[in-house]
Coordinates of C-alpha atoms and ligand atoms in Angstrom, one line a residue:
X1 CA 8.5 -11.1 -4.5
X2 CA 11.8 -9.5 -3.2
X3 CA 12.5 -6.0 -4.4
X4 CA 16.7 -6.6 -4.1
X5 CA 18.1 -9.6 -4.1
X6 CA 21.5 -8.1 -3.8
X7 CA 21.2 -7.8 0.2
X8 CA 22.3 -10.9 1.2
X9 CA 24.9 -10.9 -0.1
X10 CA 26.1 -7.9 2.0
X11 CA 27.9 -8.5 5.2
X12 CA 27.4 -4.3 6.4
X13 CA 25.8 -1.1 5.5
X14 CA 28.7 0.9 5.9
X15 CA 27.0 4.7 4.8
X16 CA 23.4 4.4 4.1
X17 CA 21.2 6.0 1.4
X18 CA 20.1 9.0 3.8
X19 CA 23.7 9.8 5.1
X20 CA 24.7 9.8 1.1
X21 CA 22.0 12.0 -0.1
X22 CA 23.1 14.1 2.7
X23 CA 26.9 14.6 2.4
X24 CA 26.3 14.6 -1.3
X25 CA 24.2 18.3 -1.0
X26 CA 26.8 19.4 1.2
X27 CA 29.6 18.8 -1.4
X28 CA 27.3 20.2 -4.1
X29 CA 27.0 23.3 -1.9
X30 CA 30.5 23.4 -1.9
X31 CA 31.3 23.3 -5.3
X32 CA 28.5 26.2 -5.9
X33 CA 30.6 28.1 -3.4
X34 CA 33.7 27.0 -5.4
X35 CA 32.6 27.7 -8.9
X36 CA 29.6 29.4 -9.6
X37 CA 31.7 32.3 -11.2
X38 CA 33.4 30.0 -13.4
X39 CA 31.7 27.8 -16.2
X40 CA 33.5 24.4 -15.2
X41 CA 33.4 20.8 -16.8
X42 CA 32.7 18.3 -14.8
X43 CA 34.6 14.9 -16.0
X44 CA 32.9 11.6 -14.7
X45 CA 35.4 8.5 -14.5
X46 CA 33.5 5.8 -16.1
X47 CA 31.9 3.2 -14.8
X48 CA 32.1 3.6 -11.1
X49 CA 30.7 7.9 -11.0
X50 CA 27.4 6.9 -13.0
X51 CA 25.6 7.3 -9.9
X52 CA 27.2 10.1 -7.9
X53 CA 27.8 12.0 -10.8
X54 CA 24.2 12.1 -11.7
X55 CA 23.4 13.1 -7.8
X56 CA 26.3 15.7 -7.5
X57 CA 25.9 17.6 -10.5
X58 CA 22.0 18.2 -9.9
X59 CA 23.2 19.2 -6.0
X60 CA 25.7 21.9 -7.2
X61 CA 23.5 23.6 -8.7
X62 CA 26.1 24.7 -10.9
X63 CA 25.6 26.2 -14.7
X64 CA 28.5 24.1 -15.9
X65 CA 28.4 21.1 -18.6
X66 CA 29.4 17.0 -18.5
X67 CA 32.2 14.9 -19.9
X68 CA 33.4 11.5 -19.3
X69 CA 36.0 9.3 -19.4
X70 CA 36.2 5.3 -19.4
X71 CA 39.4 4.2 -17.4
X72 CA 40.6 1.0 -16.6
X73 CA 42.9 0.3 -13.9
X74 CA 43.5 -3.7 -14.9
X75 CA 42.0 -4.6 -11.9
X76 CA 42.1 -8.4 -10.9
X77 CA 39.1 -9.1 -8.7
X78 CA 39.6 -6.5 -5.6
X79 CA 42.9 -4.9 -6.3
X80 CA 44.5 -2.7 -8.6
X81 CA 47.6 -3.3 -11.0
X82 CA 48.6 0.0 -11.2
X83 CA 48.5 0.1 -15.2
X84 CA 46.2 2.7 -16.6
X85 CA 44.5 2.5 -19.6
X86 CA 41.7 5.1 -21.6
X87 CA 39.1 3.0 -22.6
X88 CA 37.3 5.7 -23.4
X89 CA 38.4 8.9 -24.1
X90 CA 36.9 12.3 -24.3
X91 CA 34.4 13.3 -27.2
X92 CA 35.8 17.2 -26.8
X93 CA 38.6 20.1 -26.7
X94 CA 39.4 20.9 -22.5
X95 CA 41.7 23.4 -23.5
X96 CA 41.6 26.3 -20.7
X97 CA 39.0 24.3 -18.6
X98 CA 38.5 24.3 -14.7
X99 CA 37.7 20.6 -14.8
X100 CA 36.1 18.8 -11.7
X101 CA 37.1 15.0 -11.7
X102 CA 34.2 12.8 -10.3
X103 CA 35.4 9.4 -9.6
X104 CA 33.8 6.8 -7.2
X105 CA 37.0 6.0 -4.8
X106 CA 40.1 6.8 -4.6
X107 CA 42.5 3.8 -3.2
X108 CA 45.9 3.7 -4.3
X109 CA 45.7 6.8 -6.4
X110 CA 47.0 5.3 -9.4
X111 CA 43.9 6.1 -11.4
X112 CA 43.7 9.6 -10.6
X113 CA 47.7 10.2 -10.5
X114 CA 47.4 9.0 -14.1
X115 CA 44.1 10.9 -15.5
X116 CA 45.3 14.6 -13.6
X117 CA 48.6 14.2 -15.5
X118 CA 46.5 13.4 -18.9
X119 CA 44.2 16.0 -18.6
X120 CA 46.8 19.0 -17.8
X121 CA 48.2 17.2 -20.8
X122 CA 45.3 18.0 -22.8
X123 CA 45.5 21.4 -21.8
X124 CA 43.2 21.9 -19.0
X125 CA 43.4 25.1 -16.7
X126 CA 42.4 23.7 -13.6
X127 CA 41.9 20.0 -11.9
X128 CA 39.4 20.1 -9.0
X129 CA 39.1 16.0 -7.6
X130 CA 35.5 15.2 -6.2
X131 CA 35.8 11.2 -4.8
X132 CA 32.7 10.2 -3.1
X133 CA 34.6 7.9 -1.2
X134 CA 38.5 8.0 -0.3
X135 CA 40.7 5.4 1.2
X136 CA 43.8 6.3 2.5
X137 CA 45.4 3.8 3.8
X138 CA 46.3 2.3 0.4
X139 CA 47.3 4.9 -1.1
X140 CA 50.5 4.7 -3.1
X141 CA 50.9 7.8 -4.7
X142 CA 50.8 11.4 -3.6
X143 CA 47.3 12.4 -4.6
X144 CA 45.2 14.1 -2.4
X145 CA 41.3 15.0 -3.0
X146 CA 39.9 18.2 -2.7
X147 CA 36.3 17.2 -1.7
X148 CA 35.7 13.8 -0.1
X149 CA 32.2 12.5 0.7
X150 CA 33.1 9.8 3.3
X151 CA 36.9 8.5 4.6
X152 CA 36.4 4.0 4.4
X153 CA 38.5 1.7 6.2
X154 CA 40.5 -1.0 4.6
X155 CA 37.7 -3.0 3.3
X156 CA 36.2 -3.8 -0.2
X157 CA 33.3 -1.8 -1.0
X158 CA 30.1 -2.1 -3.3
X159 CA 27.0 -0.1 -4.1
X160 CA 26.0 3.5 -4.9
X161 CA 28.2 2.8 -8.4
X162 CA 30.9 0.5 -6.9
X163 CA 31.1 -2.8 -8.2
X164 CA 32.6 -6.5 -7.6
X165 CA 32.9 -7.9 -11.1
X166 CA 30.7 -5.9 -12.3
X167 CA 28.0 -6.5 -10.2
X168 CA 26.0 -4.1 -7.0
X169 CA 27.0 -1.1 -8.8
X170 CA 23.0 -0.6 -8.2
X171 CA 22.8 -0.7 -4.7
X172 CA 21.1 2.9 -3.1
X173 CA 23.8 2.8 -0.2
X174 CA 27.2 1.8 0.4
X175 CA 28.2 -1.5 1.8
X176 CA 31.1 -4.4 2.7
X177 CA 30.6 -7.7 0.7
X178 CA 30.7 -11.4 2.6
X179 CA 33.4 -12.9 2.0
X180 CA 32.2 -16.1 0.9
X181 CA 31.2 -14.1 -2.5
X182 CA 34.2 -13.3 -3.7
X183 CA 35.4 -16.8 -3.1
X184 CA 32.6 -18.4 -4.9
Ligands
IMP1 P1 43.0 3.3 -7.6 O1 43.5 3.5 -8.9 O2 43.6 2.2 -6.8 O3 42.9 4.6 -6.8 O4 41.5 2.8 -7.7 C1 40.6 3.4 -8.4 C2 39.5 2.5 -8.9 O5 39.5 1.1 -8.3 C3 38.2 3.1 -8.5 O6 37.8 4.0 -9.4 C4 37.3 1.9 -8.4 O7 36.7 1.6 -9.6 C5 38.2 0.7 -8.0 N1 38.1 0.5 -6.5 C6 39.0 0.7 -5.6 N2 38.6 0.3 -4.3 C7 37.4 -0.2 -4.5 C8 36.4 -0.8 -3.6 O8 36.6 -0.9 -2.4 N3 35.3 -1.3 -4.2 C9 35.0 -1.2 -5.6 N4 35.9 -0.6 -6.4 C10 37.1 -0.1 -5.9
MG2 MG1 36.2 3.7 -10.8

């Protein structure tokens, strides 16, 4: 029987398992460096950091504790409306925090534009951005990450906690979906 029957459905491996595992323990290394004198809260952006989050946070090393947030971006199939919305929100105070933000991608920076701007609302102290992956070329407002795993290309990407309706969020590495599947 096949193990994954997610692979054919895959037109590239784009940054495999080994190369993620890798520059993940880098950017926990990083964020030791960072904040290991400081007791910071890390905030995972629901659904997409599932994965990395759980990777990133053992990898740091760091004596720090977990929040997250549910965020939806009304996104029709592969691209985003620009309309935020909380779907989840926060179970605790983050008054005087140094928060790290852990989100899976950041494309047109409407997400994270939207969620810095509620957190310092809230109160917090500091906003450190984590993105495993960051897009740049579609960006469409001035946010900038402060620790990037991997710079992608234009291209729609699934796996390692990214999803196409819902769906490969459960692939081990990052790849580019055939065309033919989103027009199925
Ligand atoms: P932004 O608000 O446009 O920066 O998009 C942020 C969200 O859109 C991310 O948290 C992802 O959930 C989703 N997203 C953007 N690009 C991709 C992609 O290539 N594959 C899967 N999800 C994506
Ligand atoms: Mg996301």
């Amino acid at each position: 029987m096949a193990h994954n029957n997610m692979d054919q459905d895959i037109l590239k491996v784009l940054i495999t398992e080994e190369e993620i595992r890798r520059r993940v323990a880098e950017l926990g290394a990083e964020l030791f460096e960072e904040f290991h004198d400081r007791n910071p809260l890390f905030v995972g952006v629901l659904n997409g950091c599932f994965m990395f989050m759980a990777d990133l946070v053992r990898a740091s090393g760091l004596k720090s504790e977990l929040e997250f947030i549910g965020l939806s971006s009304y996104r029709d199939a592969t691209k985003s409306s620009g309309v935020v919305q909380i779907t989840r929100d926060m179970q605790r105070d983050i008054t005087g925090r140094d928060l790290i933000i852990v989100e899976d991608i950041l494309d047109s920076g409407n997400t994270l534009a939207f969620l810095s701007k509620y957190l310092m609302s809230k109160g917090a102290r500091s906003i450190t951005i984590a993105t495993l992956l960051d897009k740049p070329s579609r960006r469409q407002k001035a946010i900038t990450a402060d620790h990037v795993g991997f710079v992608v290309p234009d291209e729609f990407v699934v796996g390692y906690g990214l999803d196409y309706a819902q769906v490969y969020r459960n692939l081990p590495y990052i790849g580019v979906l055939k065309p033919e599947v989103y027009s199925k």
